[in-house]
Coordinates of C-alpha atoms and ligand atoms in Angstrom, one line a residue:
M87 CA 0.0 0.0 0.0
T88 CA 1.3 3.4 -0.9
A89 CA 1.0 6.4 1.5
T90 CA -1.2 9.3 0.9
D91 CA -0.4 12.8 2.0
R92 CA -4.1 13.6 2.3
P93 CA -5.5 11.6 5.1
S94 CA -9.2 12.0 5.0
P95 CA -12.2 10.2 6.3
A96 CA -13.0 8.6 3.0
Y97 CA -9.4 7.6 2.4
A98 CA -9.1 6.2 6.0
A99 CA -12.3 4.2 5.5
L100 CA -11.0 2.8 2.2
A101 CA -7.6 1.9 3.8
A102 CA -9.3 0.0 6.6
H103 CA -11.6 -1.7 4.1
F104 CA -8.5 -2.7 2.1
E105 CA -7.0 -4.5 5.1
A106 CA -10.1 -6.7 5.1
I107 CA -10.8 -7.0 1.4
G108 CA -7.3 -6.8 -0.1
P109 CA -6.1 -10.3 0.8
R110 CA -9.4 -12.0 -0.1
H111 CA -9.5 -14.3 -3.1
L112 CA -12.1 -13.7 -5.8
R113 CA -13.2 -17.3 -5.2
D114 CA -14.1 -16.3 -1.6
L115 CA -15.9 -13.1 -2.9
F116 CA -18.0 -15.2 -5.2
A117 CA -18.7 -17.8 -2.6
A118 CA -19.7 -15.2 0.0
D119 CA -22.3 -13.5 -2.2
A120 CA -24.6 -15.6 -4.4
R121 CA -25.9 -12.4 -6.1
R122 CA -22.4 -11.0 -6.8
V123 CA -22.7 -11.1 -10.6
E124 CA -26.1 -9.5 -10.6
R125 CA -24.8 -6.8 -8.2
C126 CA -21.6 -6.2 -10.2
V127 CA -23.0 -5.8 -13.8
L128 CA -23.8 -2.5 -15.2
D129 CA -26.0 -2.5 -18.3
I130 CA -26.2 0.8 -20.2
D131 CA -28.7 0.3 -23.0
G132 CA -27.0 -3.0 -24.1
L133 CA -23.5 -2.0 -23.2
R134 CA -22.7 -4.6 -20.5
Y135 CA -19.9 -4.0 -18.1
D136 CA -19.2 -6.9 -15.8
Y137 CA -17.0 -6.0 -12.9
S138 CA -17.8 -9.1 -10.8
R139 CA -14.2 -10.2 -11.3
Q140 CA -12.7 -7.0 -9.9
R141 CA -11.3 -7.2 -6.4
V142 CA -14.1 -5.2 -4.9
T143 CA -17.4 -5.7 -3.2
P144 CA -20.5 -3.4 -3.3
E145 CA -19.1 -1.9 -0.1
T146 CA -15.8 -1.1 -1.9
V147 CA -17.8 0.7 -4.6
K148 CA -19.6 2.8 -2.0
L149 CA -16.4 3.7 -0.3
L150 CA -14.6 4.5 -3.6
A151 CA -17.5 6.7 -4.6
A152 CA -17.3 8.5 -1.3
L153 CA -13.6 9.2 -1.9
A154 CA -14.4 10.5 -5.4
R155 CA -16.9 12.9 -4.0
E156 CA -14.5 14.0 -1.3
R157 CA -11.8 14.6 -4.0
G158 CA -14.3 16.8 -6.0
V159 CA -14.4 14.5 -9.0
E160 CA -18.0 15.4 -9.8
A161 CA -17.3 19.1 -9.5
F162 CA -14.3 18.6 -11.8
R163 CA -16.4 16.8 -14.3
D164 CA -19.0 19.6 -14.2
A165 CA -16.3 22.3 -14.6
M166 CA -14.9 20.4 -17.6
F167 CA -18.3 20.2 -19.3
A168 CA -19.0 23.9 -18.5
G169 CA -15.9 24.9 -20.4
E170 CA -13.7 26.1 -17.5
P171 CA -10.0 26.1 -18.2
V172 CA -9.4 22.8 -16.4
N173 CA -6.2 22.3 -18.5
L174 CA -4.6 24.9 -16.2
T175 CA -0.9 24.6 -17.4
E176 CA -2.1 25.6 -20.8
G177 CA -5.0 27.8 -19.8
R178 CA -7.4 25.8 -21.9
A179 CA -10.9 24.3 -21.7
V180 CA -11.3 20.6 -22.4
L181 CA -14.4 20.4 -24.6
H182 CA -14.0 17.6 -27.1
M183 CA -17.5 16.6 -25.9
A184 CA -18.9 19.8 -27.7
L185 CA -17.8 18.2 -31.0
R186 CA -20.5 15.5 -30.5
D187 CA -23.1 17.6 -28.8
P188 CA -25.2 18.8 -31.7
N189 CA -27.6 21.0 -29.7
G190 CA -25.2 22.2 -27.0
A191 CA -27.2 20.3 -24.4
L192 CA -24.2 19.4 -22.3
T193 CA -21.5 21.9 -23.4
P194 CA -21.4 25.7 -24.1
K195 CA -23.9 26.3 -26.9
P196 CA -21.7 28.7 -29.0
L197 CA -18.8 26.2 -29.2
A198 CA -21.1 23.3 -30.0
A199 CA -22.7 25.5 -32.8
E200 CA -19.2 26.4 -34.1
A201 CA -18.3 22.7 -34.2
Q202 CA -21.5 21.9 -36.1
A203 CA -20.7 24.5 -38.7
E204 CA -17.2 23.0 -39.3
R205 CA -18.8 19.6 -39.4
A206 CA -21.0 20.8 -42.2
R207 CA -17.9 21.9 -44.1
M208 CA -16.5 18.5 -43.5
A209 CA -19.7 16.8 -44.8
T210 CA -19.4 18.8 -48.0
L211 CA -15.9 17.8 -48.5
V212 CA -16.7 14.2 -47.9
E213 CA -19.6 14.3 -50.3
R214 CA -17.5 15.9 -53.0
I215 CA -14.9 13.2 -52.7
H216 CA -17.3 10.3 -52.5
S217 CA -19.4 11.5 -55.4
G218 CA -16.4 12.1 -57.6
A219 CA -17.1 15.8 -57.8
W220 CA -13.6 16.3 -56.4
R221 CA -11.1 15.3 -59.0
G222 CA -7.4 15.0 -58.9
F223 CA -5.1 17.3 -61.0
T224 CA -5.4 15.1 -64.1
G225 CA -9.1 14.7 -63.7
Q226 CA -9.1 11.3 -62.0
R227 CA -11.3 10.3 -59.1
I228 CA -9.7 9.9 -55.7
T229 CA -9.3 6.2 -54.7
D230 CA -6.7 6.5 -51.9
V231 CA -6.6 8.7 -48.9
V232 CA -3.4 9.1 -46.9
N233 CA -3.7 10.6 -43.4
I234 CA -0.3 12.1 -42.4
G235 CA -0.3 12.8 -38.7
I236 CA 1.1 11.4 -35.5
G237 CA -0.1 10.8 -31.9
G238 CA -3.6 12.1 -31.5
S239 CA -3.7 13.1 -35.2
D240 CA -3.1 9.5 -36.2
L241 CA -3.9 6.9 -33.5
G242 CA -7.6 7.8 -33.0
P243 CA -8.6 7.9 -36.7
A244 CA -6.4 4.9 -37.5
M245 CA -7.9 2.8 -34.7
V246 CA -11.5 3.8 -35.7
V247 CA -11.0 3.2 -39.4
E248 CA -9.7 -0.3 -38.7
A249 CA -12.4 -1.0 -36.1
L250 CA -15.1 -0.1 -38.7
T251 CA -13.7 -2.2 -41.5
P252 CA -17.2 -3.7 -42.2
D253 CA -18.5 -0.2 -42.9
H254 CA -15.7 0.7 -45.4
R255 CA -16.5 2.0 -48.9
P256 CA -15.0 -0.5 -51.3
S257 CA -14.0 2.3 -53.7
L258 CA -11.6 4.1 -51.3
R259 CA -8.5 2.8 -49.6
S260 CA -7.2 4.4 -46.4
W261 CA -3.6 4.8 -45.4
F262 CA -1.9 6.2 -42.3
V263 CA 1.6 7.5 -42.3
S264 CA 2.9 8.7 -38.9
N265 CA 6.5 7.7 -38.3
V266 CA 9.3 10.0 -39.4
D267 CA 11.1 6.8 -40.4
G268 CA 11.1 7.2 -44.1
A269 CA 10.2 3.6 -44.6
H270 CA 6.6 4.4 -43.5
L271 CA 6.1 7.0 -46.2
H272 CA 8.3 5.4 -48.8
Q273 CA 6.6 2.0 -48.6
T274 CA 3.1 3.6 -48.6
L275 CA 3.8 5.8 -51.6
A276 CA 5.2 2.8 -53.5
Q277 CA 1.6 1.4 -53.5
L278 CA -0.1 4.6 -54.7
N279 CA -1.0 6.3 -57.9
P280 CA -0.4 10.1 -57.4
E281 CA -3.2 11.0 -59.8
R282 CA -5.7 9.3 -57.5
T283 CA -4.3 10.0 -54.1
L284 CA -5.5 12.6 -51.6
F285 CA -3.2 13.5 -48.7
I286 CA -4.7 14.7 -45.4
V287 CA -2.1 16.6 -43.3
A288 CA -3.5 16.2 -39.8
S289 CA -1.8 18.3 -37.2
K290 CA -3.4 20.3 -34.4
S291 CA -0.3 22.5 -34.1
F292 CA 1.0 22.2 -37.6
T293 CA 4.5 22.3 -36.2
T294 CA 5.1 18.6 -35.4
Q295 CA 8.4 17.7 -37.0
E296 CA 7.4 14.2 -38.1
T297 CA 4.2 15.3 -39.8
L298 CA 5.8 18.2 -41.5
Q299 CA 8.7 16.1 -42.8
N300 CA 6.3 13.5 -44.1
A301 CA 4.0 16.1 -45.6
H302 CA 6.9 17.9 -47.4
S303 CA 8.2 14.6 -48.8
A304 CA 4.7 13.6 -50.0
R305 CA 4.3 17.0 -51.6
R306 CA 7.6 16.6 -53.4
W307 CA 6.6 13.1 -54.6
L308 CA 3.3 14.5 -55.9
I309 CA 4.8 17.4 -57.7
E310 CA 7.6 15.3 -59.3
A311 CA 5.0 12.8 -60.5
L312 CA 2.5 15.3 -61.8
G313 CA 5.0 17.9 -63.0
D314 CA 3.2 20.9 -61.6
E315 CA 3.0 22.7 -58.2
A316 CA -0.6 23.5 -58.9
A317 CA -1.4 19.8 -58.3
V318 CA -1.0 20.4 -54.6
A319 CA -4.4 22.2 -54.5
K320 CA -6.1 19.1 -55.8
H321 CA -4.3 16.5 -53.7
F322 CA -3.8 18.0 -50.2
V323 CA -6.2 19.0 -47.5
A324 CA -5.2 20.1 -44.0
L325 CA -6.8 19.6 -40.5
S326 CA -5.5 22.0 -38.0
T327 CA -6.0 24.7 -35.4
N328 CA -3.1 26.7 -36.9
T329 CA -4.5 28.0 -40.2
E330 CA -1.6 30.4 -40.7
A331 CA 0.9 27.6 -40.7
V332 CA -1.3 25.6 -43.1
K333 CA -1.3 28.5 -45.5
A334 CA 2.5 28.9 -45.2
F335 CA 2.8 25.2 -46.1
G336 CA 0.9 25.9 -49.3
I337 CA -2.5 24.4 -48.6
D338 CA -5.5 26.4 -49.7
P339 CA -7.6 27.7 -46.8
A340 CA -10.6 26.4 -48.8
N341 CA -9.1 22.9 -48.4
T342 CA -8.6 23.3 -44.6
L343 CA -10.8 22.1 -41.9
R344 CA -10.1 23.7 -38.6
F345 CA -10.6 22.9 -35.0
W346 CA -9.9 24.6 -31.7
D347 CA -7.4 24.7 -28.8
W348 CA -10.2 23.4 -26.5
V349 CA -9.8 20.0 -28.3
G350 CA -6.9 18.1 -27.0
G351 CA -4.9 16.2 -29.6
R352 CA -5.6 12.8 -28.0
F353 CA -9.3 13.5 -27.8
S354 CA -9.6 15.0 -31.3
L355 CA -11.0 12.2 -33.4
W356 CA -14.4 13.7 -33.1
S357 CA -13.2 16.9 -34.8
A358 CA -11.9 17.5 -38.4
I359 CA -9.2 15.0 -37.4
G360 CA -12.0 12.4 -38.0
L361 CA -12.0 13.2 -41.7
S362 CA -10.3 10.0 -42.6
I363 CA -13.0 8.1 -40.7
A364 CA -15.8 9.7 -42.6
L365 CA -14.0 9.2 -45.9
A366 CA -13.3 5.6 -45.3
T367 CA -17.0 5.0 -44.3
S368 CA -19.6 7.7 -44.6
M369 CA -20.6 10.9 -42.9
Q370 CA -23.6 8.9 -41.4
T371 CA -21.2 6.4 -39.9
F372 CA -19.1 9.3 -38.4
D373 CA -22.3 10.8 -37.1
A374 CA -23.3 7.5 -35.4
L375 CA -19.8 7.3 -33.8
C376 CA -20.3 10.8 -32.4
A377 CA -23.8 10.0 -31.3
G378 CA -22.5 7.0 -29.3
A379 CA -19.9 9.2 -27.6
H380 CA -22.6 11.8 -26.9
A381 CA -24.7 9.1 -25.2
M382 CA -21.8 8.2 -23.0
D383 CA -21.3 12.0 -22.2
R384 CA -24.9 12.1 -21.0
H385 CA -24.3 9.0 -19.0
V386 CA -21.2 10.3 -17.3
V387 CA -22.9 13.5 -16.4
E388 CA -26.2 12.0 -15.2
A389 CA -25.4 8.6 -13.6
P390 CA -24.6 8.5 -9.9
L391 CA -20.9 7.5 -9.3
E392 CA -21.9 4.1 -8.1
A393 CA -23.5 3.2 -11.4
N394 CA -21.4 5.4 -13.6
L395 CA -19.3 3.4 -16.1
P396 CA -16.3 5.8 -16.6
A397 CA -16.3 6.6 -12.8
L398 CA -16.2 2.9 -12.0
M399 CA -13.4 2.3 -14.5
A400 CA -11.5 5.2 -13.0
L401 CA -12.1 4.1 -9.4
F402 CA -11.0 0.5 -9.9
G403 CA -7.8 1.7 -11.6
W404 CA -7.1 4.1 -8.8
W405 CA -7.9 1.4 -6.2
Y406 CA -5.3 -1.0 -7.8
A407 CA -2.6 1.6 -8.2
E408 CA -3.1 3.1 -4.7
F409 CA -3.6 0.1 -2.5
F410 CA -2.5 -3.0 -4.4
G411 CA 0.5 -1.4 -6.2
F412 CA -0.4 -3.0 -9.6
A413 CA 1.7 -1.2 -12.1
A414 CA 0.2 -2.3 -15.5
H415 CA -3.2 -2.5 -17.1
G416 CA -4.0 -4.8 -20.0
V417 CA -6.4 -3.9 -22.8
L418 CA -7.6 -7.2 -24.4
P419 CA -10.1 -6.7 -27.2
Y420 CA -11.4 -10.0 -28.5
D421 CA -11.9 -8.3 -31.9
Q422 CA -9.2 -8.3 -34.6
N423 CA -10.6 -5.0 -35.8
L424 CA -9.8 -3.4 -32.5
A425 CA -6.1 -4.3 -33.0
R426 CA -5.1 -0.6 -32.7
L427 CA -7.2 0.0 -29.5
P428 CA -4.3 -0.7 -27.1
A429 CA -2.0 1.7 -29.0
Y430 CA -4.7 4.3 -29.0
L431 CA -5.3 3.9 -25.3
Q432 CA -1.6 4.0 -24.6
Q433 CA -1.5 7.5 -25.7
A434 CA -4.9 8.5 -24.3
E435 CA -4.1 7.1 -20.8
M436 CA -0.3 7.4 -20.5
E437 CA 0.1 10.8 -22.1
S438 CA -2.8 12.1 -20.0
N439 CA -2.1 10.6 -16.6
G440 CA 1.6 9.6 -16.7
K441 CA 2.3 12.5 -14.4
R442 CA 4.3 12.9 -11.2
V443 CA 3.2 16.3 -10.0
R444 CA -0.3 17.5 -9.1
R445 CA -2.2 20.4 -10.5
D446 CA -0.5 22.7 -8.0
G447 CA 3.0 21.4 -8.9
R448 CA 3.6 19.4 -5.7
P449 CA 4.6 15.7 -6.2
V450 CA 1.9 13.1 -6.1
A451 CA 1.9 10.8 -3.1
G452 CA 1.5 7.4 -4.7
A453 CA 1.5 5.8 -8.1
T454 CA -0.4 7.3 -11.1
C455 CA -1.2 5.9 -14.5
P456 CA -0.2 2.2 -15.0
I457 CA 1.6 1.0 -18.0
V458 CA -1.1 0.2 -20.6
F459 CA -0.5 -2.5 -23.1
G460 CA -2.5 -5.1 -25.0
E461 CA -3.2 -7.2 -28.1
P462 CA -6.3 -8.6 -29.6
G463 CA -7.4 -12.0 -28.3
T464 CA -6.8 -14.8 -29.1
N465 CA -3.3 -13.7 -30.4
G466 CA -2.3 -12.4 -27.0
Q467 CA -3.1 -15.7 -25.4
H468 CA -0.1 -17.2 -27.3
A469 CA 2.1 -14.3 -26.4
F470 CA 2.0 -12.7 -23.0
Y471 CA -0.9 -14.3 -21.2
Q472 CA 1.5 -16.7 -19.5
L473 CA 2.7 -13.8 -17.4
L474 CA -0.9 -12.7 -16.7
H475 CA -1.8 -16.2 -15.4
Q476 CA 1.4 -17.3 -13.6
G477 CA 3.8 -14.4 -13.5
T478 CA 4.8 -12.4 -10.4
H479 CA 3.1 -9.3 -11.6
V480 CA -0.7 -9.0 -11.2
V481 CA -2.1 -7.1 -14.2
P482 CA -5.8 -6.1 -14.1
V483 CA -7.2 -6.3 -17.6
D484 CA -10.2 -5.2 -19.6
F485 CA -11.8 -7.7 -22.0
L486 CA -13.9 -6.3 -24.8
V487 CA -16.1 -8.5 -27.0
A488 CA -19.1 -8.3 -29.3
A489 CA -21.8 -11.0 -28.9
E490 CA -22.3 -11.0 -32.7
A491 CA -19.7 -10.9 -35.4
R492 CA -19.9 -8.5 -38.4
H493 CA -18.6 -11.2 -40.7
P494 CA -20.2 -14.5 -41.8
L495 CA -17.9 -16.9 -40.0
D496 CA -20.0 -17.5 -36.9
A497 CA -18.2 -20.7 -35.9
H498 CA -15.0 -18.5 -35.5
H499 CA -16.9 -16.0 -33.4
R500 CA -18.3 -18.6 -31.0
L501 CA -14.7 -19.8 -30.5
L502 CA -13.6 -16.3 -29.9
L503 CA -16.3 -15.7 -27.3
A504 CA -15.5 -19.0 -25.6
N505 CA -11.8 -18.0 -25.4
C506 CA -12.7 -14.6 -24.0
F507 CA -15.0 -16.0 -21.3
A508 CA -12.5 -18.8 -20.5
Q509 CA -9.6 -16.3 -19.9
A510 CA -11.6 -14.1 -17.6
E511 CA -12.6 -17.2 -15.6
A512 CA -9.1 -18.6 -15.5
L513 CA -7.6 -15.4 -14.4
A514 CA -10.1 -15.0 -11.6
L515 CA -10.4 -18.5 -10.3
G516 CA -7.1 -20.1 -11.3
R517 CA -6.5 -23.8 -10.4
T518 CA -5.4 -24.7 -6.9
E519 CA -2.6 -27.1 -6.3
D520 CA -5.1 -29.6 -4.9
E521 CA -7.2 -29.4 -8.0
V522 CA -4.1 -29.8 -10.2
R523 CA -3.0 -32.9 -8.3
A524 CA -6.4 -34.4 -8.4
Q525 CA -6.6 -33.9 -12.1
M526 CA -3.2 -35.5 -12.7
E527 CA -4.2 -38.4 -10.4
A528 CA -7.4 -38.9 -12.3
A529 CA -5.4 -38.9 -15.5
G530 CA -3.3 -41.8 -14.1
M531 CA 0.0 -40.0 -13.8
A532 CA 2.8 -41.4 -11.8
S533 CA 3.2 -39.8 -8.4
A534 CA 6.8 -38.7 -9.1
D535 CA 5.5 -36.8 -12.1
I536 CA 2.7 -35.3 -10.0
E537 CA 5.2 -34.0 -7.5
R538 CA 7.5 -32.6 -10.2
L539 CA 4.7 -30.8 -12.0
A540 CA 2.1 -29.7 -9.5
A541 CA 3.6 -26.3 -8.7
H542 CA 4.2 -25.6 -12.4
R543 CA 0.6 -26.4 -13.3
T544 CA -1.0 -24.4 -10.5
F545 CA -2.7 -21.1 -11.3
P546 CA -3.0 -18.7 -8.4
G547 CA -6.0 -16.9 -9.8
N548 CA -7.3 -13.8 -8.1
R549 CA -6.2 -11.7 -11.1
P550 CA -8.8 -9.1 -11.7
S551 CA -10.6 -8.2 -14.9
A552 CA -13.6 -6.4 -16.3
T553 CA -15.5 -7.5 -19.4
F554 CA -17.3 -5.2 -21.8
M555 CA -19.8 -6.9 -24.0
Y556 CA -22.2 -5.5 -26.6
R557 CA -24.2 -6.9 -29.4
R558 CA -21.9 -5.8 -32.2
L559 CA -19.1 -3.4 -32.8
D560 CA -20.9 -0.8 -34.8
A561 CA -20.0 2.9 -35.0
F562 CA -22.4 3.9 -32.2
T563 CA -21.1 1.2 -29.8
L564 CA -17.5 2.1 -30.6
G565 CA -18.3 5.8 -29.9
R566 CA -19.7 4.8 -26.5
L567 CA -16.6 2.7 -25.7
I568 CA -14.1 5.4 -26.7
A569 CA -15.9 8.1 -24.8
A570 CA -16.1 5.8 -21.7
Y571 CA -12.3 5.5 -21.7
E572 CA -11.9 9.2 -22.3
H573 CA -14.0 10.0 -19.3
K574 CA -12.3 7.4 -17.2
I575 CA -9.0 9.2 -18.0
A576 CA -10.4 12.6 -17.0
L577 CA -12.0 11.3 -13.8
Q578 CA -8.9 9.3 -12.8
G579 CA -6.8 12.4 -13.3
A580 CA -9.1 14.2 -11.0
L581 CA -8.7 11.5 -8.4
W582 CA -4.9 11.7 -8.6
G583 CA -5.1 15.5 -8.7
V584 CA -3.0 15.7 -11.9
N585 CA -3.6 17.7 -15.0
S586 CA -4.6 15.0 -17.6
F587 CA -4.6 17.5 -20.5
D588 CA -1.0 18.6 -21.0
Q589 CA 2.0 16.6 -22.1
W590 CA 5.2 18.4 -21.1
G591 CA 6.9 15.0 -20.9
V592 CA 7.2 14.8 -24.6
E593 CA 8.9 18.1 -25.1
L594 CA 12.5 17.4 -23.9
G595 CA 13.2 14.7 -26.5
K596 CA 11.7 17.0 -29.3
V597 CA 14.1 19.9 -28.3
L598 CA 17.1 17.6 -28.1
A599 CA 16.4 16.0 -31.5
R600 CA 16.2 19.5 -33.0
G601 CA 19.7 20.2 -31.6
I602 CA 21.2 16.9 -32.7
A603 CA 19.8 16.8 -36.3
P604 CA 22.3 19.4 -37.7
D605 CA 25.2 17.2 -36.5
L606 CA 23.8 14.5 -38.8
A607 CA 23.4 16.7 -41.9
P608 CA 25.5 15.7 -45.0
D609 CA 27.6 18.9 -44.7
A610 CA 28.0 18.9 -40.9
G611 CA 31.3 20.0 -39.5
A612 CA 32.7 19.2 -36.0
I613 CA 30.2 17.5 -33.7
T614 CA 28.5 20.1 -31.5
A615 CA 26.6 17.7 -29.1
A616 CA 27.8 18.3 -25.5
D617 CA 26.6 15.1 -24.0
P618 CA 29.5 12.6 -24.4
A619 CA 27.3 9.6 -25.1
T620 CA 25.3 11.5 -27.7
A621 CA 28.5 12.8 -29.3
A622 CA 30.0 9.4 -29.5
A623 CA 26.7 8.0 -31.0
I624 CA 26.8 10.7 -33.7
A625 CA 30.4 9.9 -34.5
A626 CA 29.7 6.2 -34.7
A627 CA 26.6 6.8 -36.9
R628 CA 28.7 9.0 -39.2
A629 CA 31.4 6.3 -39.5
L630 CA 28.8 3.6 -40.1
R631 CA 27.0 5.6 -42.7
G632 CA 30.3 5.9 -44.6
Ligands
LIG774 O1 3.2 13.7 -28.6 C1 2.9 15.0 -28.3 C2 1.8 15.5 -29.2 O2 1.7 16.9 -28.9 C3 0.5 14.8 -28.9 O3 -0.2 15.2 -27.8 C4 -0.3 15.0 -30.1 O4 -1.3 14.2 -30.3 C5 0.8 14.8 -31.2 O5 2.0 15.3 -30.5 C6 0.6 15.4 -32.5 O6 0.5 16.8 -32.4 P1 -0.1 17.6 -33.6 O7 -1.5 17.2 -33.9 O8 0.0 19.0 -33.2 O9 0.8 17.4 -34.8

């Protein structure tokens, strides 16, 4: 258990409760309450969240909710929805919810209206491209769309586009280029016809080194192929808050969709940054995604903390970090189309709450955001699940699964479901040594072999999980899920007292890279890097590059 520097009645009650509940096995918790599953399932209009395998009881939930109230989590949420500058290190509001709030019911009406007006511009652009009214420089229709962006300007749209594969338009292929590693752009361009390709330069700041490098190289490729700078106007659009920088890059303001500084990069897929989603599917699909997120916004605002999905997600994560010392969190979608969800949540969670000081600059007392990782099931089962079941680290996980597939191979889907349910059960209940021995005896194994293998084949269990289940992964459901995680992050940040909406931790590396790059230029002179290891690495790289 980590210490808190804010002893309080709610915290003290939880600490005492932990002494009683912490050591108890999930087997005991199930045995002690015949109605446990019923009590620990939240059903929000068909989105089922089963937390019966979390190491909590209804009493824990009550105490956690009391702590959240004591720490002003509801007041923080309300201030966020009201548009107060809760991102205090940058003096900004956090209002991505306004992007999916068509009537301004939950967020400031003028901002929601402004967002709708820009959405209408986006719809026009989407319609022109889908209908073929938009033509490339040589008169060809657009068949390939390349989103050039990184972090929040890549991970969200890339994740959603893949998740909604069954909704794709067959006539349009989507590509995402993010890495400054030229292999990413080069290998993508090799598969494209410039006459039919549209580049979306997605960058909130329009200053991000990787994105600008990729955009400049793509621009050069296009001009070289089509022989005229004028081609840029027909093959480049930009999504940004920095319309001046977009103009300076040479993209027509008419081909620019804007958004605002009250939209954080990692929460921006609902803004113009979602253009690649609407192009890959349809504007209706994008609207459904936003409607799902709006439904979750309403839920987080209206539901009491004890039955509030994002609040429960936040509280369980806090409980594990604060009292159990669990340092990682697994995201395990049993859905191949959600393959990018773990990467998306890595940014959303770790860039938001991977913080060591609180809002007032003082150090936090305990641990904050866990290390988030994951892979789709069943692939992960054949990779890292060994550690989940029998390793020395306990890793709470989220399972996500649709009851129904969106492909015709139902036998596969039934196997997928069976595996998902089996893993949650195995993690929670394990196999005791007695059970293992009895099984081996029943199988007629020699007693020497039983002795040798019993410990190896024992599963401790008591490894917590939550399971999200829904009918199918359509756009509305996906929107609800993403928004649930977004709100979890905000509420968890409020519990820890950190600012979830800045990301100063990514700055130092960017600054250093800018200083190092000139030493690697073809005409560079004496190495200027002061750090001896960096200087030696530059010298070695120069020598290796010949
Ligand atoms: O990694 C830092 C970061 O600022 C992220 O927060 C952001 O999503 C990403 O870079 C890309 O930024 P931009 O959209 O301004 O290019």
